[in-house]
PDB file of C-alpha atoms in Angstrom:
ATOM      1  CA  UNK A   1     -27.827  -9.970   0.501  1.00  0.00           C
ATOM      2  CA  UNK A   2     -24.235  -9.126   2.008  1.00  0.00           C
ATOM      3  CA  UNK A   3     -23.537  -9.228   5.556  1.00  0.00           C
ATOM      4  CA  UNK A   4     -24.384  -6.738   7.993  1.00  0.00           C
ATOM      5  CA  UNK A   5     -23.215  -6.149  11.839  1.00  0.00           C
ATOM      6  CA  UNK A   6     -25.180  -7.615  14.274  1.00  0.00           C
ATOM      7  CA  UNK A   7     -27.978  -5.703  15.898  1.00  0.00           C
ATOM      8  CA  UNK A   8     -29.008  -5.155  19.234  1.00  0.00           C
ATOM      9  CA  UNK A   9     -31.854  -5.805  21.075  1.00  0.00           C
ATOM     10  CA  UNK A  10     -34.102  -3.131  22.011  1.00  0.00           C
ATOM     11  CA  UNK A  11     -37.195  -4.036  24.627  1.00  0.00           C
ATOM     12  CA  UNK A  12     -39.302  -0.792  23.240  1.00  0.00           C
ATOM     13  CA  UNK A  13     -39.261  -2.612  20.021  1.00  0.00           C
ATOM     14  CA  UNK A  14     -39.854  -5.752  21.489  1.00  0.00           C
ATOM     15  CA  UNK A  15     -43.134  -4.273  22.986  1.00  0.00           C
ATOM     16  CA  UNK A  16     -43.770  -2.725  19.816  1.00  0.00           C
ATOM     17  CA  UNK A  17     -43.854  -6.261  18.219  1.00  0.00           C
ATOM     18  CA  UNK A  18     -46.033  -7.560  20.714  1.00  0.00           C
ATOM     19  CA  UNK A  19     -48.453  -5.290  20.830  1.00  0.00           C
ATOM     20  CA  UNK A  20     -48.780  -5.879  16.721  1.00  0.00           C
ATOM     21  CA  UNK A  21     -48.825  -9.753  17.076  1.00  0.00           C
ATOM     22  CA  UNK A  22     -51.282  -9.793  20.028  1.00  0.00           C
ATOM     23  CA  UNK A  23     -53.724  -6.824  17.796  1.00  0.00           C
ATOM     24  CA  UNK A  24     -53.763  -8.541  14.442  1.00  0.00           C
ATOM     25  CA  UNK A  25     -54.740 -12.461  16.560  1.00  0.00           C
ATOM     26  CA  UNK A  26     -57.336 -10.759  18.367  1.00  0.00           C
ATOM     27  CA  UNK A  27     -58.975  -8.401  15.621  1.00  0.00           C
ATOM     28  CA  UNK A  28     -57.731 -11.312  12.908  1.00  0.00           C
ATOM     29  CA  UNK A  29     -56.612  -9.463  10.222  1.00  0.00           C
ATOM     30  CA  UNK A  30     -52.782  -9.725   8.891  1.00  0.00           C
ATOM     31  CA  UNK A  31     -51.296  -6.158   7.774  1.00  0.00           C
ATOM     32  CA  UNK A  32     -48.249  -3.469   9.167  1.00  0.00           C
ATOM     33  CA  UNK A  33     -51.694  -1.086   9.399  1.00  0.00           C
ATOM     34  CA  UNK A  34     -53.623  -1.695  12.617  1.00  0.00           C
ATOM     35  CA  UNK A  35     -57.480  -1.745  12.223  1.00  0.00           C
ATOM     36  CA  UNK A  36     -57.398   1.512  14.269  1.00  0.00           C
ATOM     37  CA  UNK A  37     -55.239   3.004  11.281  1.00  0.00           C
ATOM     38  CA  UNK A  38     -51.948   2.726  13.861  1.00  0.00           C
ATOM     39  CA  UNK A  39     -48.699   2.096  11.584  1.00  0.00           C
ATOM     40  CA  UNK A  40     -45.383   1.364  12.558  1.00  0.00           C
ATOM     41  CA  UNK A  41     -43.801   4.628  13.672  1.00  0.00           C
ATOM     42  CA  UNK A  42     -47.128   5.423  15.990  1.00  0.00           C
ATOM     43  CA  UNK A  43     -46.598   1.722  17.475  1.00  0.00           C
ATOM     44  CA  UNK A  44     -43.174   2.424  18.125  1.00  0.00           C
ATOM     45  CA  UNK A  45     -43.981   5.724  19.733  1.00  0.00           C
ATOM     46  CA  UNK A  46     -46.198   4.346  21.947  1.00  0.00           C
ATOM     47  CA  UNK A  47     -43.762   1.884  23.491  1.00  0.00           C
ATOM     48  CA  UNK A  48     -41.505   5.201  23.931  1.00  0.00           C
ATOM     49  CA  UNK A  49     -39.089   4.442  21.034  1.00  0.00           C
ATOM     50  CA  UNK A  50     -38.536   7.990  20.439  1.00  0.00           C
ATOM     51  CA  UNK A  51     -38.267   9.361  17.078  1.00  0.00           C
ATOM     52  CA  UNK A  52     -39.024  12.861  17.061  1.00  0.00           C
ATOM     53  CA  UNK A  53     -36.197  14.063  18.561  1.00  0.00           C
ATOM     54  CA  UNK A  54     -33.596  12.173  17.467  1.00  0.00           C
ATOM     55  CA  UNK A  55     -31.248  13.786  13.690  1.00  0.00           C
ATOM     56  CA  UNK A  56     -32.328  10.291  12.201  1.00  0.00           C
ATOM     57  CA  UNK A  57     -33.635   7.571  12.020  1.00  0.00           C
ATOM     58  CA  UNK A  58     -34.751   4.156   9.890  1.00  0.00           C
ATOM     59  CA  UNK A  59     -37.497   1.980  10.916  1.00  0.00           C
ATOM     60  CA  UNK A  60     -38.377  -1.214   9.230  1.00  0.00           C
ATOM     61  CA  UNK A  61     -41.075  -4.058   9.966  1.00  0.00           C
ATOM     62  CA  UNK A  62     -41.448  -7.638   9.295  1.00  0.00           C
ATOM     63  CA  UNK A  63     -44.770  -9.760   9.486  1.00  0.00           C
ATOM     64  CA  UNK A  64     -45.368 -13.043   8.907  1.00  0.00           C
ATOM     65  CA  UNK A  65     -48.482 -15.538   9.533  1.00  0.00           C
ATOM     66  CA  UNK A  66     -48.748 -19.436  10.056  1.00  0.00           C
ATOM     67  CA  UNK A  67     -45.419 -20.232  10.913  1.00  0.00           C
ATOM     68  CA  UNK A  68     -45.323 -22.518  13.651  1.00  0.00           C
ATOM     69  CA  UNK A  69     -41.391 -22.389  14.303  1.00  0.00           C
ATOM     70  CA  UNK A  70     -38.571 -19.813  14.944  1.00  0.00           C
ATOM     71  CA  UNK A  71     -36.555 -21.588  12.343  1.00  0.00           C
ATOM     72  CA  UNK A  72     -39.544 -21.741   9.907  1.00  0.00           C
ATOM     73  CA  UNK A  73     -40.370 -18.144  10.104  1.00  0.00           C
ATOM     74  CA  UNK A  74     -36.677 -16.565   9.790  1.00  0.00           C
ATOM     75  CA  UNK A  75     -36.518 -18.968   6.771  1.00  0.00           C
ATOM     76  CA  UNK A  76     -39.961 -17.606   5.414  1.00  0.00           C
ATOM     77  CA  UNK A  77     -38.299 -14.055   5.608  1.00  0.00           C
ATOM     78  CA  UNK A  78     -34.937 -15.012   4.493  1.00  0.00           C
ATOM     79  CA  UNK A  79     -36.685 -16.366   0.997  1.00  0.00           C
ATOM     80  CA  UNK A  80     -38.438 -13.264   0.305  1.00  0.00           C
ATOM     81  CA  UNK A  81     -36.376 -10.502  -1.062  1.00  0.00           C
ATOM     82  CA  UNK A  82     -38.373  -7.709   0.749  1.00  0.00           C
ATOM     83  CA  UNK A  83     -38.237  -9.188   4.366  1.00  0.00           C
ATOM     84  CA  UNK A  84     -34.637 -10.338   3.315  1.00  0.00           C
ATOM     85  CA  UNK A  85     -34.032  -6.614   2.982  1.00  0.00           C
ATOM     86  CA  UNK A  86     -35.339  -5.793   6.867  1.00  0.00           C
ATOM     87  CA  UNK A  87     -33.101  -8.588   7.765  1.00  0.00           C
ATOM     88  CA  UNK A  88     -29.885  -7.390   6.466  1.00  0.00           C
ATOM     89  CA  UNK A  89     -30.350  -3.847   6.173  1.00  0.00           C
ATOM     90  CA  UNK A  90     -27.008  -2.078   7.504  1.00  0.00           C
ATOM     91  CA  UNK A  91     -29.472   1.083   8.309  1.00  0.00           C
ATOM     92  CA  UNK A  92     -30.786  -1.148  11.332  1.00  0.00           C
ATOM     93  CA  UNK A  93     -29.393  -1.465  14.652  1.00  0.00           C
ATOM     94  CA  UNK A  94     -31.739  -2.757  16.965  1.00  0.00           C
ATOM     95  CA  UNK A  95     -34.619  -5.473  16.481  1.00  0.00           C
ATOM     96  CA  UNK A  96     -37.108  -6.959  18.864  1.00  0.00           C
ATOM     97  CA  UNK A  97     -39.338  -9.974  17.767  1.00  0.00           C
ATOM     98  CA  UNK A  98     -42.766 -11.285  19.129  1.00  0.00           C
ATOM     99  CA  UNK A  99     -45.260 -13.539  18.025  1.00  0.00           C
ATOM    100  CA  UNK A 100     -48.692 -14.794  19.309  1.00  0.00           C
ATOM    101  CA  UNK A 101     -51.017 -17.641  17.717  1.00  0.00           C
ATOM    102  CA  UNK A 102     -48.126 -17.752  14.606  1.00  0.00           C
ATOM    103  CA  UNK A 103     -48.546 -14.305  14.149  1.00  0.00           C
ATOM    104  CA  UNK A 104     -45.000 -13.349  14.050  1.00  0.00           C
ATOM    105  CA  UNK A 105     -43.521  -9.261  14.422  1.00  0.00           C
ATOM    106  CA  UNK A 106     -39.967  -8.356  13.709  1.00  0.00           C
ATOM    107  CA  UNK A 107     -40.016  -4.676  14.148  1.00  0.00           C
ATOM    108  CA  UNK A 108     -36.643  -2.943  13.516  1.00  0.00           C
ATOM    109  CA  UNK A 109     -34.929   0.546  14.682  1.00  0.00           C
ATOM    110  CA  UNK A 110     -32.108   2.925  14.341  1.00  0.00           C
ATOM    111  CA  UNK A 111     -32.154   6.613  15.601  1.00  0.00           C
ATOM    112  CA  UNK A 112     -29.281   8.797  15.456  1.00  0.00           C
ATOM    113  CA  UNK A 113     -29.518  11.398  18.737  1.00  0.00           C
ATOM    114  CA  UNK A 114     -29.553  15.378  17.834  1.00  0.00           C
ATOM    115  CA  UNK A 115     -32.327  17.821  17.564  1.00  0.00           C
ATOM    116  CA  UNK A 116     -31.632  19.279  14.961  1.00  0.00           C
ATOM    117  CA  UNK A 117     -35.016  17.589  13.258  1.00  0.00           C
ATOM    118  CA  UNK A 118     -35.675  14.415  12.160  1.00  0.00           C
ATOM    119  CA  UNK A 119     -34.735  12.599   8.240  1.00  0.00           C
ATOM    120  CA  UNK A 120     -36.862   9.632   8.126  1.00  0.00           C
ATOM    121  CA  UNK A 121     -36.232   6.581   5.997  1.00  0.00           C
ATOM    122  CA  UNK A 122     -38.747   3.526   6.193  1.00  0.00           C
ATOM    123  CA  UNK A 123     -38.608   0.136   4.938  1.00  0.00           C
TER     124      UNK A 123
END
C-alpha cells in the first residue's frame, strides 16, 4: 500500500477501542459485533465520537487476537491486505488503539464538520 499522512490521535476512539478489547476478554468471543449486537459506529457514539452531525465521515476497525507484542500485532495487520487497508487508508485521520488479555482494537475515524447530513463510508 502507498503512503499516507500521519494520523492523529483521538482519546474518543481510544475509549472506543477499549471498551471493545475489555467486552470481547470478558464475554470471550473475537468479532467487530459485540454480543449485545453493538457495532462500530454505536461504540464510537457512545464514547461521544460524533457522527451524526458531521457532512462526512469514514470509520474503519481493526481486531486482532493472541498477539502478545505491539510489534507483533502491527506486523499481524500489516501482512493482511484488509487490516493493511485500515492502516493506510488516506480516508483516516485519527486512530486510537487498546488492547486487554492480547485482545488488540485499532479503531479508526475521520468526520468532516457540516450539517448538511451525513455520507458514510466504512471499512
Amino acid at each position: 500500500m502507498p503512503p499516507v499522512q500521519p494520523v492523529s490521535w483521538n482519546t474518543q476512539l481510544e475509549a472506543a477501542a477499549q471498551m471493545h478489547a475489555d467486552d470481547m476478554y470478558i464475554e470471550n468471543y473475537f468479532s467487530h459485533e459485540s454480543i449485545s449486537g453493538a457495532k462500530l459506529k454505536q461504540r464510537l457514539e457512545r464514547t461521544g465520537y460524533n457522527l451524526s452531525n458531521v457532512r462526512r465521515y469514514a470509520i474503519g476497525e481493526n481486531i486482532a487476537k493472541g498477539q502478545r507484542s505491539i510489534p507483533q500485532v502491527i506486523t499481524s495487520w500489516i501482512n493482511s491486505p484488509t487490516h493493511c487497508k485500515n492502516l493506510m487508508n488516506p480516508d483516516f485521520r485519527e486512530m486510537g488503539v487498546a488492547f486487554r488479555k492480547y485482545y488488540w482494537v485499532q479503531d479508526f475515524g475521520m468526520r468532516l464538520g457540516g450539517n448538511s447530513g451525513s455520507r458514510f463510508i466504512s471499512f
